[in-house]
XYZ file of C-alpha atoms in Angstrom:
271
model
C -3.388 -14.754 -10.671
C -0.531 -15.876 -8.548
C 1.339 -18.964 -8.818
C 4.322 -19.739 -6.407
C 5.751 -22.564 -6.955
C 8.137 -24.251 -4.094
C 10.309 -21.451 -3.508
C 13.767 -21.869 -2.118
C 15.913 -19.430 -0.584
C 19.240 -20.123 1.182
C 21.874 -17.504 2.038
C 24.600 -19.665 2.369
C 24.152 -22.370 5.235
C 20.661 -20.687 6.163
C 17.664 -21.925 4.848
C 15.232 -18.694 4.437
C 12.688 -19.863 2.356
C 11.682 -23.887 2.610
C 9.892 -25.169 -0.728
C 7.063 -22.405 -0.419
C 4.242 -22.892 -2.782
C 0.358 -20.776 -2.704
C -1.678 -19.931 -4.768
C -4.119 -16.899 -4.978
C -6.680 -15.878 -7.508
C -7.745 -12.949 -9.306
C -9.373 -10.216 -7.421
C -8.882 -11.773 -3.868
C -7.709 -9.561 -0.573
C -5.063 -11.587 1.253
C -3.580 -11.141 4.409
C -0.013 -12.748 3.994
C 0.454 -13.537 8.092
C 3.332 -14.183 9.762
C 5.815 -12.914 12.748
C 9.189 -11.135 12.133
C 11.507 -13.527 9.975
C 9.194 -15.565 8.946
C 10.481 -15.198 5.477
C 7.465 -12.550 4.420
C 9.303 -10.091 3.283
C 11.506 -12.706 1.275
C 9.181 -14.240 -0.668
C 7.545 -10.919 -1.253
C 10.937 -9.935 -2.805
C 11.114 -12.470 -5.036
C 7.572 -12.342 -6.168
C 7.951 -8.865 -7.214
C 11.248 -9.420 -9.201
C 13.676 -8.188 -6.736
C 15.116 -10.718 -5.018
C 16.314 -14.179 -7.228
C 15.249 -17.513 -5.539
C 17.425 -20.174 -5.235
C 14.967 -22.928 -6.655
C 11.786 -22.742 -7.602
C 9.358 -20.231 -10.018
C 6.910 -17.632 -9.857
C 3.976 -16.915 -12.224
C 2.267 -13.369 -11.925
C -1.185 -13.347 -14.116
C 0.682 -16.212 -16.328
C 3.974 -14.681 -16.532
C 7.236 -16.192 -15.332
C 8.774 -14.011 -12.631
C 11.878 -15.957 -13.208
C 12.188 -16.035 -17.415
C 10.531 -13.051 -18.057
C 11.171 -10.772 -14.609
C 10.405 -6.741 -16.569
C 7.215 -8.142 -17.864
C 6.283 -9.645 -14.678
C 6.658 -6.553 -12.793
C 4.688 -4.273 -15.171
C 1.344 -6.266 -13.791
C 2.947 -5.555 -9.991
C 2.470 -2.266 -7.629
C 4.068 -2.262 -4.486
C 3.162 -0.031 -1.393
C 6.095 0.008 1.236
C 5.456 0.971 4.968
C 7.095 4.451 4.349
C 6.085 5.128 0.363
C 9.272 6.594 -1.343
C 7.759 10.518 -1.868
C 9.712 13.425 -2.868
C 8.497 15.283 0.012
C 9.079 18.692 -1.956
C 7.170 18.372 -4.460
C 3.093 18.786 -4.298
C 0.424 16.005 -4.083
C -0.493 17.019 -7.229
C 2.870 17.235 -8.536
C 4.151 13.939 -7.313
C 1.222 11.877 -8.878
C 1.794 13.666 -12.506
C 5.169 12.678 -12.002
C 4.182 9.067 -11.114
C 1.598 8.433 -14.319
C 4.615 9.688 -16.448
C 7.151 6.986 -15.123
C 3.975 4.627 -15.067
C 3.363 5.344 -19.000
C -0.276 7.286 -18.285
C -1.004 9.072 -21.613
C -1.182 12.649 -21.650
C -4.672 12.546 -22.497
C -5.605 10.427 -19.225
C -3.801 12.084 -16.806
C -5.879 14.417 -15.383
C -8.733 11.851 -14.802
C -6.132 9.627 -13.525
C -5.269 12.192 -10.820
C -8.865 12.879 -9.968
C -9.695 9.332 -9.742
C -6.662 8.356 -7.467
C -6.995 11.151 -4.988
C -10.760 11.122 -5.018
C -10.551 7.180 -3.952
C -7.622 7.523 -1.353
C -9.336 10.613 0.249
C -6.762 13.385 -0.865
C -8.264 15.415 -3.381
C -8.147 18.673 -0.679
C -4.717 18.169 -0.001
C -3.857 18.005 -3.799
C -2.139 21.514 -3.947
C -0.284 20.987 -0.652
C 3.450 20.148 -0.137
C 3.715 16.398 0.930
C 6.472 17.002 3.468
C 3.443 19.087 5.544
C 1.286 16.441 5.760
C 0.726 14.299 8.550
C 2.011 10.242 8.467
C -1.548 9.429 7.316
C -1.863 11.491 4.317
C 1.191 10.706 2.977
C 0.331 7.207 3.212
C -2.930 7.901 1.412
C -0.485 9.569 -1.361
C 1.124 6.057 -1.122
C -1.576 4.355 -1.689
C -2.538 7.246 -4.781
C 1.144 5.573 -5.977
C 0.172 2.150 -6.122
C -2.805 2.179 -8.250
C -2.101 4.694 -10.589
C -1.454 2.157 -13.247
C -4.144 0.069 -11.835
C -1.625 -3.093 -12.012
C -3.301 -6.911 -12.003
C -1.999 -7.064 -8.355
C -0.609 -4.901 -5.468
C 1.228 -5.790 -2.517
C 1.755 -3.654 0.258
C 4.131 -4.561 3.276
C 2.912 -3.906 7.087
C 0.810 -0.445 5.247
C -0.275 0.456 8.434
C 2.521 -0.393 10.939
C 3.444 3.212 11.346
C -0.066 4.833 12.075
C -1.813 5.175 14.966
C -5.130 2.759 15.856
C -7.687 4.886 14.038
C -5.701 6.433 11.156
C -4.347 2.457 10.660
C -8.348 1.696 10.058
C -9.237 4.249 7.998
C -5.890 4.144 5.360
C -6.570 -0.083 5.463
C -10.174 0.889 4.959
C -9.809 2.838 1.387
C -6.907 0.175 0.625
C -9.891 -2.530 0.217
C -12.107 -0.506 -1.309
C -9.905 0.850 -3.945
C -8.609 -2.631 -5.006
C -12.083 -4.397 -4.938
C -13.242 -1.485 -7.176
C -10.903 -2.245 -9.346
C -10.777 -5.792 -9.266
C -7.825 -5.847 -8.310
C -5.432 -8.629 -6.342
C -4.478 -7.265 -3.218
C -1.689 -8.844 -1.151
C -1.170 -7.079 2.347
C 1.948 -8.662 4.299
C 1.522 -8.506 8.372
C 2.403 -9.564 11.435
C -0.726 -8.123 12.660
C -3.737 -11.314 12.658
C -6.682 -9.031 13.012
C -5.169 -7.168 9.721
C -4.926 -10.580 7.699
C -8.163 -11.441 8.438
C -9.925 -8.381 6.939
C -9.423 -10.078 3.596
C -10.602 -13.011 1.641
C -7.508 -15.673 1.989
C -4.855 -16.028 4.635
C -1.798 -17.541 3.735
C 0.460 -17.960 7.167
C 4.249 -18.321 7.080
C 7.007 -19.185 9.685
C 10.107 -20.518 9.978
C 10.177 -20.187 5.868
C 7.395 -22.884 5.310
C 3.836 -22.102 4.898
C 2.011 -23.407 7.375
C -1.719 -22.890 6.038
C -3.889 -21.205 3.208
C -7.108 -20.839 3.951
C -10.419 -19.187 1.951
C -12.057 -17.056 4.438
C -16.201 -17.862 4.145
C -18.758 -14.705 3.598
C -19.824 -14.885 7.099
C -16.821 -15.137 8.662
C -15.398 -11.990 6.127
C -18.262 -9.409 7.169
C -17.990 -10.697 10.923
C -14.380 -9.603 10.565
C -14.552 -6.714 8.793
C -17.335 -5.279 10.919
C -14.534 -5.935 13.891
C -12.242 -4.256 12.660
C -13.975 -0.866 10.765
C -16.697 -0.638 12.698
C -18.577 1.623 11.094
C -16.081 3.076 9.213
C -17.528 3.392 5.562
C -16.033 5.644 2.951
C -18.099 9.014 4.293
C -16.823 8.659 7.346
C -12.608 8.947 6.339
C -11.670 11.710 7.861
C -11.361 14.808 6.773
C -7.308 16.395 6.855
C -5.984 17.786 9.360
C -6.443 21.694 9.911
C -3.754 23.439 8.511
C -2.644 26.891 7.386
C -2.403 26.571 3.880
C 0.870 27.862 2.450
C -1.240 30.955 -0.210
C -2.665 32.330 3.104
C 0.405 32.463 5.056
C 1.713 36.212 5.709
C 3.728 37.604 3.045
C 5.706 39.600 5.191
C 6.954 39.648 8.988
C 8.180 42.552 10.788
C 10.115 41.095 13.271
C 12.242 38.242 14.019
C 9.719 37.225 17.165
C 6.568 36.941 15.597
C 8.085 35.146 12.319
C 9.407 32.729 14.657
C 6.403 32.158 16.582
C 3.922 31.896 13.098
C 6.457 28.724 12.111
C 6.137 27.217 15.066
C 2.447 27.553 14.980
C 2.430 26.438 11.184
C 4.941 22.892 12.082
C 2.729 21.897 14.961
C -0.061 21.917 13.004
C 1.219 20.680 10.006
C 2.304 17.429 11.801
C-alpha cells in the first residue's frame, strides 16, 4: 500500500531526512513513533504530496507520489491535530460541504453523512454549530472529514495530543474502528509509545533515519489494546456534553442582566 523508498531531505547544510525507506501494507494500523524532530512530520509531508524530497520516491497504492503527485493524493486523507473546520457552519453543514469538495454524488450524500457521523459518534450533535462544541467533538467532526471519501489510506498527525486522558481514548478508539471497518490503511504519527503500539506495525524514527519496523504479533496487539481502552468498546463513547441547544434558547430577554447571565451559562457549558 505504501512504498517509501530512501527518502532524502536536506534544507540546505541540514540533513532532515537520511535515506528513509518502510514499507506498510494494505489495511494495517501503524503507529509512526518518534520524538519532536525526528523528521515525522517531514516525511509525512512528502508522503502526502506536500512537501518535495530531495532524493528518493514514494508509491501510494502503486502510484508515484513524485511523477504523478494529484493522483497520489486522491487515495490520501489527512487528519491534523486541530482539523481545519469552519466553526460557523453546522456539523451537518460542514460534512455536505466536505462530500462536495470530495466529489460524493448527490445521490450518496445523505447516507454518506449518516454513515460518517453514526461511526465517529456525532450523529446528535449533527444540527449543532461546531464552534459550540467541546475539543472532542470537533475532533470527532475531524475524523467525520477524513473518511468521507473513504481514501486507500489516512494519516493523522499526534490526533489526540490536544485532548484530555479519557476523551484522547475514546476519539483514538472510533479512529481504529472506523478504518478497520473500512479496510482502510491507517497511519497515526506520535510521540506518544503507548499510542503507536495500539496498532499493527511500528515504524520508529529519529535523528531522520528509521531506526526499526516492526509487525506487532496478535497477542501482543490485544494485550496492548486492552491497556490502553480498557473497556472502552463502541457503546461505551460517550455521550455529548449537556448543552442548551440553540432552538430552545429564549427568544427574547428583558433585561440586559439576565441576557448576560443566560450567555454565560450557555459558553460554560458549551465548552
Amino acid at each position: 500500500m505504501i512504498e517509501v523508498k530512501n527518502l532524502v531531505k536536506r534544507y540546505g547544510n541540514h540533513l532532515a531526512l537520511d535515506n528513509v525507506s518502510f514499507t506498510i501494507q494494505k489495511g494495517e494500523v501503524v503507529g509512526f513513533l518518534g520524538p519532536n524532530g525526528a523528521g515525522k512530520s517531514t516525511t509525512m509531508n512528502i508522503i502526502t504530496g506536500y512537501l518535495s524530497s530531495t532524493e528518493g520516491d514514494v508509491l501510494v497504492d502503486g502510484v508515484s507520489v513524485l511523477e504523478q503527485p494529484e493522483k497520489a493524493k486522491q487515495k490520501i486523507g489527512y487528519l491534523p491535530e486541530l482539523p481545519p473546520l469552519y466553526t460557523d457552519m453546522t456539523v451537518n453543514e460542514y460534512l455536505s460541504f466536505v462530500c462536495d469538495l470530495k466529489g460524493v454524488p448527490a445521490k450518496q450524500k445523505e447516507e454518506t453523512l449518516a454513515r460518517v457521523t453514526k461511526q465517529a459518534r456525532i450523529s446528535d450533535v449533527r444540527k449543532r454549530l461546531i464552534r459550540n462544541l467541546s475539543k472532542g467533538y470537533k475532533q470527532r467532526v475531524g475524523i467525520a472529514r477524513a473518511f468521507v471519501a473513504k481514501p486507500k489510506v489516512i494519516f493523522a498527525d499526534e490526533p489526540t495530543g490536544n485532548l484530555d486522558s479519557t476523551t484522547s481514548r475514546q476519539v483514538l478508539y472510533s479512529m481504529l474502528e472506523m478504518a478497520k471497518s473500512y479496510g482502510i490503511t491507517f497511519v497515526m504519527v506520535t510521540h506518544e509509545k503507548e499510542l503507536a503500539y495500539c496498532g499493527d506495525r511500528i515504524v520508529t524514527i529519529k535523528d531522520g533515519r528509521v531506526l526499526d519496523n516492526v509487525l506487532l504479533g496478535e497477542d501482543e496487539k490485544a494485550e496492548n489494546r486492552r491497556r490502553l481502552f480498557g473497556d472502552v468498546t463502541s457503546g461505551d463513547i460517550a455521550e455529548p456534553e449537556t448543552t442548551v441547544p440553540e432552538e430552545k434558547k429564549p427568544a427574547a430577554r428583558q433585561a440586559k442582566a439576565v441576557a448576560a447571565a443566560v450567555a454565560e451559562k450557555v459558553n460554560q457549558e458549551s465548552m
